[in-house]
Tab-separated table of C-alpha atoms in Angstrom:
chain	number	residue	atom	x	y	z
A	284	MET	CA	-15.434	95.631	-76.642
A	285	ALA	CA	-17.976	93.425	-78.296
A	286	GLN	CA	-16.940	89.802	-78.521
A	287	TYR	CA	-18.347	88.362	-81.720
A	288	TYR	CA	-16.697	84.982	-82.020
A	289	PRO	CA	-13.874	83.130	-80.263
A	290	GLY	CA	-10.929	81.474	-81.965
A	291	THR	CA	-7.574	82.078	-83.563
A	292	SER	CA	-8.118	80.450	-86.975
A	293	LYS	CA	-8.773	82.239	-90.260
A	294	VAL	CA	-12.365	80.975	-90.234
A	295	SER	CA	-13.039	82.499	-86.821
A	296	GLU	CA	-11.460	85.750	-87.991
A	297	ASN	CA	-13.807	85.742	-91.002
A	298	ARG	CA	-16.786	85.078	-88.738
A	299	ARG	CA	-15.832	88.119	-86.676
A	300	HIS	CA	-15.377	90.093	-89.881
A	301	PHE	CA	-18.941	89.352	-90.967
A	302	ALA	CA	-20.484	89.834	-87.547
A	303	ASP	CA	-18.765	93.128	-86.713
A	304	PRO	CA	-20.811	96.038	-88.104
A	305	GLU	CA	-17.757	98.317	-87.820
A	306	GLN	CA	-15.914	96.342	-90.507
A	307	ASP	CA	-16.695	97.153	-94.122
A	308	LEU	CA	-17.429	94.288	-96.469
A	309	GLU	CA	-15.480	94.037	-99.695
A	310	LYS	CA	-17.558	94.829	-102.770
A	311	LEU	CA	-16.992	92.127	-105.364
A	312	ARG	CA	-19.544	92.769	-108.107
A	313	GLU	CA	-22.053	95.256	-109.457
A	314	ILE	CA	-25.751	94.421	-109.761
A	315	SER	CA	-28.183	97.144	-110.768
A	316	ASP	CA	-31.173	98.166	-108.610
A	317	GLU	CA	-33.547	97.007	-111.322
A	318	ASP	CA	-31.951	93.556	-111.408
A	319	ILE	CA	-32.283	93.270	-107.635
A	320	VAL	CA	-36.017	93.985	-107.935
A	321	LYS	CA	-36.309	91.322	-110.643
A	322	ILE	CA	-34.417	88.737	-108.577
A	323	LEU	CA	-36.618	89.373	-105.539
A	324	GLY	CA	-39.788	89.077	-107.610
A	325	HIS	CA	-41.985	90.965	-105.136
A	326	ARG	CA	-42.899	93.794	-107.525
A	327	ALA	CA	-42.291	94.717	-111.161
A	328	PRO	CA	-39.417	97.176	-111.736
A	329	GLY	CA	-40.750	100.732	-111.660
A	330	GLU	CA	-43.967	99.721	-109.902
A	331	ASP	CA	-44.962	101.625	-106.750
A	332	TYR	CA	-44.483	100.008	-103.391
A	333	LYS	CA	-47.730	98.565	-102.097
A	334	SER	CA	-48.555	99.548	-98.542
A	335	VAL	CA	-50.254	97.818	-95.656
A	336	HIS	CA	-50.899	100.932	-93.579
A	337	PRO	CA	-50.904	104.704	-94.147
A	338	PRO	CA	-47.593	106.569	-93.662
A	339	LEU	CA	-46.725	106.876	-89.965
A	340	ASP	CA	-46.943	110.696	-90.135
A	341	GLU	CA	-50.592	110.462	-91.081
A	342	MET	CA	-51.438	107.913	-88.434
A	343	ASP	CA	-52.761	108.820	-85.063
A	344	GLU	CA	-50.457	106.746	-82.908
A	345	PRO	CA	-50.867	106.297	-79.165
A	346	GLU	CA	-48.406	108.049	-76.822
A	347	ASP	CA	-45.479	105.724	-76.301
A	348	ILE	CA	-41.932	106.426	-75.148
A	349	VAL	CA	-40.504	103.613	-77.326
A	350	ARG	CA	-42.070	105.130	-80.426
A	351	GLU	CA	-40.225	108.337	-79.612
A	352	ILE	CA	-36.877	106.704	-78.935
A	353	VAL	CA	-36.790	104.402	-81.994
A	354	THR	CA	-36.499	106.080	-85.385
A	355	PRO	CA	-38.553	104.064	-87.869
A	356	ILE	CA	-36.805	102.800	-91.020
A	357	ASP	CA	-37.910	104.290	-94.353
A	358	GLY	CA	-40.198	101.412	-95.292
A	359	ALA	CA	-41.954	101.509	-91.935
A	360	LYS	CA	-42.431	105.268	-92.260
A	361	ALA	CA	-44.083	104.762	-95.645
A	362	GLY	CA	-46.110	101.727	-94.589
A	363	ASP	CA	-44.504	99.186	-96.970
A	364	ARG	CA	-45.263	95.502	-96.961
A	365	VAL	CA	-42.790	93.167	-95.258
A	366	ARG	CA	-40.960	91.102	-97.870
A	367	TYR	CA	-38.083	88.608	-97.788
A	368	ILE	CA	-34.928	87.313	-99.416
A	369	GLN	CA	-33.569	83.873	-98.643
A	370	PHE	CA	-30.157	82.309	-99.217
A	371	ALA	CA	-28.850	78.755	-99.249
A	372	ASP	CA	-25.111	78.366	-98.716
A	373	SER	CA	-23.191	75.341	-99.950
A	374	MET	CA	-21.081	73.637	-97.315
A	375	TYR	CA	-18.261	73.486	-99.871
A	376	PHE	CA	-16.571	76.705	-98.735
A	377	ALA	CA	-19.431	79.129	-99.317
A	378	PRO	CA	-18.495	82.553	-97.961
A	379	ALA	CA	-21.305	82.704	-95.397
A	380	GLN	CA	-23.506	80.120	-93.682
A	381	PRO	CA	-26.834	80.381	-91.843
A	382	TYR	CA	-25.688	81.074	-88.277
A	383	VAL	CA	-23.044	83.552	-89.380
A	384	ARG	CA	-25.683	85.255	-91.482
A	385	ALA	CA	-28.060	85.424	-88.505
A	386	ARG	CA	-25.405	86.972	-86.263
A	387	SER	CA	-24.288	89.408	-88.948
A	388	TYR	CA	-27.798	90.464	-89.938
A	389	MET	CA	-28.693	91.139	-86.312
A	390	ASN	CA	-25.580	93.230	-85.814
A	391	ARG	CA	-25.620	95.073	-89.111
A	392	TYR	CA	-29.246	95.850	-89.962
A	393	ARG	CA	-32.203	97.488	-88.223
A	394	GLY	CA	-35.844	96.580	-88.573
A	395	ILE	CA	-35.313	92.994	-89.665
A	396	ASP	CA	-36.588	89.572	-88.763
A	397	THR	CA	-34.309	86.688	-89.651
A	398	GLY	CA	-34.756	82.959	-89.331
A	399	THR	CA	-32.205	80.163	-89.436
A	400	LEU	CA	-33.379	76.923	-90.983
A	401	SER	CA	-31.536	73.796	-92.017
A	402	GLY	CA	-29.254	75.057	-94.752
A	403	ARG	CA	-30.964	78.342	-95.479
A	404	GLN	CA	-31.411	81.752	-93.952
A	405	VAL	CA	-34.372	84.006	-94.558
A	406	ILE	CA	-34.430	87.721	-93.825
A	407	GLU	CA	-37.574	89.844	-93.748
A	408	ARG	CA	-37.793	93.600	-93.870
A	409	ARG	CA	-39.986	96.406	-95.218
A	410	GLU	CA	-39.837	96.229	-99.020
A	411	ARG	CA	-37.790	99.318	-99.907
A	412	ASP	CA	-35.302	98.623	-97.142
A	413	LEU	CA	-35.100	94.991	-98.145
A	414	GLU	CA	-34.036	96.021	-101.634
A	415	LYS	CA	-31.162	98.091	-100.247
A	416	LEU	CA	-30.141	95.267	-97.959
A	417	SER	CA	-30.347	92.682	-100.774
A	418	LYS	CA	-28.094	94.807	-102.939
A	419	GLU	CA	-25.502	94.877	-100.191
A	420	LEU	CA	-25.782	91.134	-99.586
A	421	LEU	CA	-25.472	90.288	-103.273
A	422	GLU	CA	-22.654	92.649	-104.135
A	423	THR	CA	-20.356	91.923	-101.219
A	424	GLU	CA	-18.494	88.993	-99.736
A	425	PHE	CA	-21.727	87.501	-98.405
A	426	PHE	CA	-22.426	86.137	-101.864
A	427	ASP	CA	-20.728	83.892	-104.377
A	428	PRO	CA	-22.676	83.243	-107.603
A	429	ALA	CA	-21.814	79.531	-107.603
A	430	ARG	CA	-21.830	78.493	-103.930
A	431	THR	CA	-24.643	80.700	-102.682
A	432	GLY	CA	-28.196	80.267	-103.921
A	433	ILE	CA	-30.871	82.956	-103.878
A	434	ARG	CA	-33.770	80.674	-103.115
A	435	GLY	CA	-37.172	81.764	-101.924
A	436	LYS	CA	-38.299	78.136	-102.046
A	437	SER	CA	-36.962	74.686	-103.021
A	438	VAL	CA	-33.677	75.295	-101.253
A	439	HIS	CA	-32.392	71.706	-101.233
A	440	GLY	CA	-28.760	71.331	-102.254
A	441	HIS	CA	-26.421	72.893	-99.697
A	442	SER	CA	-24.891	69.573	-98.674
A	443	LEU	CA	-24.756	67.929	-102.096
A	444	ARG	CA	-21.651	67.527	-104.202
A	445	LEU	CA	-21.106	70.496	-106.483
A	446	ASP	CA	-21.472	70.286	-110.220
A	447	GLU	CA	-18.310	70.005	-112.239
A	448	ASP	CA	-18.310	73.756	-112.923
A	449	GLY	CA	-18.626	74.512	-109.191
A	450	ILE	CA	-22.347	75.376	-109.150
A	451	MET	CA	-24.411	74.173	-106.205
A	452	PHE	CA	-27.280	71.799	-107.008
A	453	ASP	CA	-30.604	73.571	-107.519
A	454	MET	CA	-33.680	71.605	-108.527
A	455	LEU	CA	-35.257	74.714	-110.080
A	456	ARG	CA	-32.058	75.674	-111.918
A	457	ARG	CA	-32.228	79.381	-111.182
A	458	GLN	CA	-28.500	80.140	-111.348
A	459	LEU	CA	-26.870	78.630	-114.407
A	460	MET	CA	-23.358	78.748	-115.788
A	461	ASN	CA	-23.156	80.491	-119.138
A	462	LYS	CA	-20.668	78.251	-120.921
A	463	GLU	CA	-19.711	81.009	-123.370
A	464	THR	CA	-18.794	83.726	-120.868
A	465	GLY	CA	-17.970	81.681	-117.742
A	466	HIS	CA	-20.354	83.887	-115.777
A	467	VAL	CA	-23.238	82.684	-113.649
A	468	GLU	CA	-26.574	84.002	-114.810
A	469	MET	CA	-29.862	84.097	-112.979
A	470	VAL	CA	-32.570	82.881	-115.368
A	471	LYS	CA	-35.398	82.694	-112.816
A	472	ASP	CA	-36.313	84.885	-109.862
A	473	GLN	CA	-35.862	83.622	-106.317
A	474	ILE	CA	-39.019	81.521	-106.338
A	475	GLY	CA	-38.375	80.059	-109.791
A	476	ILE	CA	-40.489	82.197	-112.138
A	477	PRO	CA	-38.583	82.605	-115.438
A	478	LEU	CA	-37.151	86.078	-116.108
A	479	ASP	CA	-37.449	87.746	-119.505
A	480	GLU	CA	-33.733	88.477	-119.652
A	481	PRO	CA	-31.034	86.598	-117.702
A	482	ILE	CA	-29.282	88.607	-114.984
A	483	ASP	CA	-25.487	88.419	-114.952
A	484	LEU	CA	-24.238	87.651	-111.436
A	485	GLY	CA	-20.598	87.656	-112.490
A	486	GLU	CA	-17.851	85.100	-112.375
A	487	PRO	CA	-17.746	82.559	-109.536
A	488	LEU	CA	-15.000	83.241	-107.004
A	489	ASP	CA	-11.997	80.970	-107.359
A	490	GLU	CA	-11.296	78.226	-104.846
A	491	GLU	CA	-8.410	80.072	-103.152
A	492	LYS	CA	-10.429	83.218	-102.596
A	493	LEU	CA	-13.318	81.148	-101.218
A	494	LYS	CA	-11.036	79.302	-98.801
A	495	ASP	CA	-9.681	82.664	-97.728
A	496	ILE	CA	-13.041	84.250	-96.945
A	497	THR	CA	-15.090	81.209	-95.897
A	498	THR	CA	-16.763	80.989	-92.499
A	499	ILE	CA	-17.143	77.222	-92.619
A	500	TYR	CA	-14.893	74.904	-90.654
A	501	ARG	CA	-13.993	71.846	-92.700
A	502	VAL	CA	-11.497	69.033	-92.271
A	503	ASP	CA	-10.100	69.783	-95.733
A	504	GLY	CA	-9.859	73.491	-94.903
A	505	ASP	CA	-9.558	74.869	-91.378
A	506	ALA	CA	-10.618	72.054	-89.039
A	507	TYR	CA	-12.695	73.079	-86.032
A	508	LYS	CA	-10.745	70.819	-83.672
A	509	ASP	CA	-7.549	72.733	-84.519
A	510	ASP	CA	-9.067	76.007	-83.345
A	511	LYS	CA	-8.335	75.420	-79.655
A	512	ASP	CA	-9.820	78.704	-78.410
A	513	ALA	CA	-13.128	78.208	-80.177
A	514	VAL	CA	-13.398	74.619	-78.921
A	515	GLU	CA	-12.613	75.742	-75.373
A	516	VAL	CA	-15.334	78.392	-75.401
A	517	LEU	CA	-17.835	75.955	-76.900
A	518	HIS	CA	-16.933	73.422	-74.225
A	519	LYS	CA	-17.404	76.009	-71.502
A	520	ILE	CA	-20.810	77.020	-72.874
A	521	HIS	CA	-21.822	73.373	-73.110
A	522	VAL	CA	-20.852	72.617	-69.507
A	523	THR	CA	-22.372	75.743	-67.977
A	524	ARG	CA	-25.513	75.372	-70.032
A	525	SER	CA	-25.934	71.758	-68.975
A	526	GLN	CA	-25.311	72.510	-65.319
A	527	GLY	CA	-27.514	75.588	-65.348
A	528	GLY	CA	-30.166	73.714	-67.272
A	529	TYR	CA	-30.342	70.946	-64.741
A	530	CYS	CA	-30.603	73.348	-61.833
A	531	PRO	CA	-32.270	76.534	-62.969
A	532	GLU	CA	-32.359	78.098	-59.467
B	757	MET	CA	-14.533	42.154	-109.260
B	758	ASP	CA	-16.438	45.428	-109.077
B	759	ILE	CA	-15.185	48.902	-108.284
B	760	GLU	CA	-16.964	52.172	-107.651
B	761	ILE	CA	-15.532	55.436	-108.954
B	762	PHE	CA	-16.772	58.289	-106.774
B	763	PRO	CA	-15.850	61.723	-108.220
B	764	TYR	CA	-15.784	64.618	-105.738
B	765	ARG	CA	-18.055	66.562	-108.062
B	766	ILE	CA	-21.075	65.603	-110.129
B	767	ILE	CA	-19.696	65.354	-113.648
B	768	GLY	CA	-21.225	66.734	-116.836
B	769	ALA	CA	-21.571	65.336	-120.334
B	770	ASP	CA	-18.089	66.184	-121.691
B	771	THR	CA	-16.214	64.598	-118.798
B	772	THR	CA	-18.551	61.608	-118.726
B	773	GLU	CA	-17.876	61.028	-122.404
B	774	LYS	CA	-14.102	61.123	-121.904
B	775	LEU	CA	-14.244	58.936	-118.818
B	776	LEU	CA	-16.490	56.287	-120.363
B	777	ASN	CA	-14.435	56.130	-123.550
B	778	GLY	CA	-11.306	55.745	-121.422
B	779	ILE	CA	-12.785	53.001	-119.269
B	780	GLU	CA	-14.355	51.156	-122.167
B	781	SER	CA	-11.028	51.105	-124.018
B	782	LEU	CA	-9.562	48.816	-121.324
B	783	ASP	CA	-9.641	45.096	-122.104
B	784	ASP	CA	-10.323	44.111	-118.515
B	785	VAL	CA	-13.576	46.057	-118.286
B	786	LYS	CA	-16.654	43.898	-118.576
B	787	ARG	CA	-19.616	46.131	-117.696
B	788	THR	CA	-20.110	49.758	-116.671
B	789	VAL	CA	-23.041	51.379	-114.879
B	790	ILE	CA	-23.398	55.146	-114.478
B	791	HIS	CA	-25.494	56.418	-111.615
B	792	GLY	CA	-26.728	59.863	-110.565
B	793	PRO	CA	-29.574	62.369	-110.464
B	794	ARG	CA	-31.646	62.696	-113.613
B	795	LEU	CA	-31.128	65.696	-115.841
B	796	PRO	CA	-34.236	67.814	-116.326
B	797	PRO	CA	-36.215	66.895	-119.439
B	798	ASP	CA	-35.144	68.618	-122.632
B	799	VAL	CA	-36.623	72.124	-122.638
B	800	PRO	CA	-36.731	73.243	-126.282
B	801	ASP	CA	-36.725	76.993	-125.545
B	802	LEU	CA	-33.826	76.871	-123.050
B	803	ASN	CA	-30.811	78.691	-124.415
B	804	PRO	CA	-28.209	76.132	-125.621
B	805	LYS	CA	-25.494	77.869	-123.590
B	806	TYR	CA	-27.143	76.548	-120.399
B	807	LYS	CA	-27.959	73.051	-121.639
B	808	ASP	CA	-26.501	69.921	-120.074
B	809	ARG	CA	-28.509	67.230	-121.779
B	810	ARG	CA	-26.865	65.996	-124.945
B	811	GLU	CA	-25.943	62.873	-126.818
B	812	ILE	CA	-22.539	61.429	-125.989
B	813	THR	CA	-20.567	58.995	-128.111
B	814	VAL	CA	-19.026	55.970	-126.459
B	815	LYS	CA	-16.926	53.718	-128.686
B	816	GLY	CA	-18.682	55.166	-131.714
B	817	LYS	CA	-22.180	54.495	-130.390
B	818	PRO	CA	-24.369	57.538	-129.686
B	819	ILE	CA	-25.944	57.388	-126.231
B	820	GLU	CA	-28.423	59.885	-124.858
B	821	LEU	CA	-27.114	60.966	-121.484
B	822	LYS	CA	-30.118	61.309	-119.189
B	823	ILE	CA	-28.359	61.818	-115.877
B	824	ARG	CA	-25.626	63.828	-114.241
B	825	VAL	CA	-23.059	61.246	-113.272
B	826	GLY	CA	-22.310	60.932	-109.571
B	827	ARG	CA	-20.952	57.376	-109.392
B	828	ILE	CA	-19.596	54.897	-111.907
B	829	PHE	CA	-19.656	51.173	-111.196
B	830	VAL	CA	-17.249	49.096	-113.226
B	831	GLU	CA	-16.946	45.325	-113.383
B	832	LEU	CA	-13.370	44.220	-114.024
B	833	THR	CA	-11.990	40.829	-114.879
B	834	SER	CA	-8.720	41.428	-113.048
B	835	GLU	CA	-7.650	43.549	-110.099
B	836	SER	CA	-4.628	44.891	-111.946
B	837	ALA	CA	-6.922	47.006	-114.145
B	838	ILE	CA	-7.629	49.325	-111.183
B	839	LYS	CA	-4.282	51.040	-111.774
B	840	GLU	CA	-5.237	51.744	-115.385
B	841	VAL	CA	-8.628	53.083	-114.295
B	842	GLU	CA	-6.823	55.344	-111.802
B	843	LYS	CA	-4.635	56.686	-114.579
B	844	ILE	CA	-7.697	57.589	-116.663
B	845	CYS	CA	-9.410	59.194	-113.660
B	846	ASP	CA	-6.312	61.267	-112.843
B	847	ASP	CA	-6.489	62.780	-116.319
B	848	VAL	CA	-10.219	63.313	-116.505
B	849	LEU	CA	-11.181	64.159	-112.899
B	850	PRO	CA	-8.799	66.904	-111.732
B	851	PHE	CA	-11.032	67.799	-108.747
B	852	GLY	CA	-10.436	64.419	-107.136
B	853	TYR	CA	-12.163	61.060	-106.793
B	854	ASP	CA	-12.245	57.880	-104.740
B	855	ILE	CA	-12.055	54.354	-106.064
B	856	ASN	CA	-13.939	52.111	-103.683
B	857	THR	CA	-13.358	48.387	-103.650
B	858	SER	CA	-14.741	47.423	-100.260
B	859	ARG	CA	-17.894	45.710	-101.489
B	860	THR	CA	-17.692	42.389	-103.269
B	861	GLU	CA	-20.202	43.582	-105.826
B	862	TYR	CA	-21.435	47.017	-106.814
B	863	ILE	CA	-23.398	45.739	-109.802
B	864	ARG	CA	-25.970	43.153	-108.748
B	865	LYS	CA	-25.318	39.677	-110.114
B	866	HIS	CA	-28.206	37.686	-108.690
B	867	LYS	CA	-31.623	37.496	-110.244
B	868	THR	CA	-34.412	38.794	-108.086
B	869	VAL	CA	-38.136	38.157	-107.915
B	870	SER	CA	-38.640	41.554	-109.571
B	871	ASP	CA	-36.477	40.443	-112.490
B	872	ALA	CA	-38.572	37.307	-112.890
B	873	ILE	CA	-41.832	39.286	-112.825
B	874	LYS	CA	-40.554	41.931	-115.164
B	875	TYR	CA	-38.561	39.953	-117.685
B	876	GLY	CA	-40.148	36.527	-117.308
B	877	VAL	CA	-38.622	33.134	-116.626
B	878	GLY	CA	-37.478	30.340	-118.893
B	879	GLU	CA	-36.357	31.203	-122.410
B	880	ASP	CA	-37.414	34.843	-122.158
B	881	ASN	CA	-35.315	35.238	-119.077
B	882	LEU	CA	-32.893	38.141	-118.653
B	883	PRO	CA	-29.413	37.155	-119.915
B	884	ASP	CA	-26.822	36.917	-117.136
B	885	GLU	CA	-24.770	39.840	-118.413
B	886	LEU	CA	-27.727	42.210	-118.125
B	887	ILE	CA	-28.587	41.457	-114.496
B	888	GLY	CA	-28.123	44.538	-112.330
B	889	MET	CA	-27.648	46.826	-115.301
B	890	THR	CA	-31.003	48.505	-115.031
B	891	ASP	CA	-33.129	50.547	-112.698
B	892	GLN	CA	-35.804	48.270	-111.274
B	893	THR	CA	-38.492	50.898	-111.714
B	894	ARG	CA	-37.935	51.444	-115.437
B	895	GLN	CA	-38.136	49.540	-118.669
B	896	LEU	CA	-34.851	47.945	-119.667
B	897	ALA	CA	-34.675	49.653	-123.055
B	898	GLU	CA	-35.089	53.083	-121.470
B	899	ASN	CA	-31.805	53.071	-119.637
B	900	LEU	CA	-29.559	50.407	-121.082
B	901	ASP	CA	-27.207	50.993	-123.974
B	902	TYR	CA	-25.543	47.900	-125.333
B	903	ILE	CA	-22.274	48.274	-127.206
B	904	ASP	CA	-21.617	45.213	-129.331
B	905	TYR	CA	-17.835	44.873	-129.376
B	906	ASP	CA	-17.934	42.503	-132.329
B	907	GLU	CA	-19.024	45.485	-134.377
B	908	VAL	CA	-16.652	48.041	-132.832
B	909	GLU	CA	-13.332	48.346	-134.625
């Protein structure tokens, strides 16, 4: 059996929940395909996918056993460009966080390249596959309109105090609270270019729900030191890594 | 003595207005400084339902709020007023706050060389009650609002 994450706490259980591709993620909101394309900002809705090489069927590829074993994803078959989506997760009980995202992406999706940076996580994939993946990431538990930012650039804010209405700081102000409806709306695409019409991302999750699904250990939530199993495994990794590192033979 | 009110969230215009009116209504409060990141400049075509920048009214005086408030420094004449400030904060800041008293002064009370260069020395000098009330990098009038209590009812 695959071992995704050690620990007995709720947070560790949630980390396993995200990382295990066998477990279905709860769908929390509905965002249309067209809105996803607008948020990503890589092409105009309805526009054809640009390609960087001819479709694989038309290409004369060299004989290679790996090419036969691995089924290419749709975008690769069609020769799409590689495009990205990037998220910043607030440390105030955001549902996901960069390392959990990295582990989950690797376990759940094919044909991706993901990178963990300080406070943000980028994922790259062929364009048409990226759109499908983005839809899943935005509609499910991975995303909270207030605590998770869709930020292609200018990601600063994950460790800052939240605004009074629970929105994470964003210097480009892409996700804003609509004071009339109480919903968060996306007024700019992920790199900050204004959209013609705001995109409704739905209501922010309430604090209890967030604490229930979060994957972040916090002293005012589930403290890491209280999760004895997780600490023990970390300790073991630390010791063996140090010893092995000092004597690689 | 000075205290620092540190809300657990960055507060918006409505809450700032309530909090400042509450604090300013106390007799023991001498001076108040609000501190935080600047709000973006007023964008005329931004839909009003998203706007944060607005004019607030403190003790009847309209003040243009230019920042999102992250900290409030208050100078008190007696320590007993902290309890009253706590009472106001309990009402206005339901998400929690700290009141810090560890420093002897949160609002600067000594004149600096910068003050002398900027505001001059001698008769033109900065009055004592305005020392520490302003951002060193800005003009005094840009970020100081003076409520004259002789005129407030």
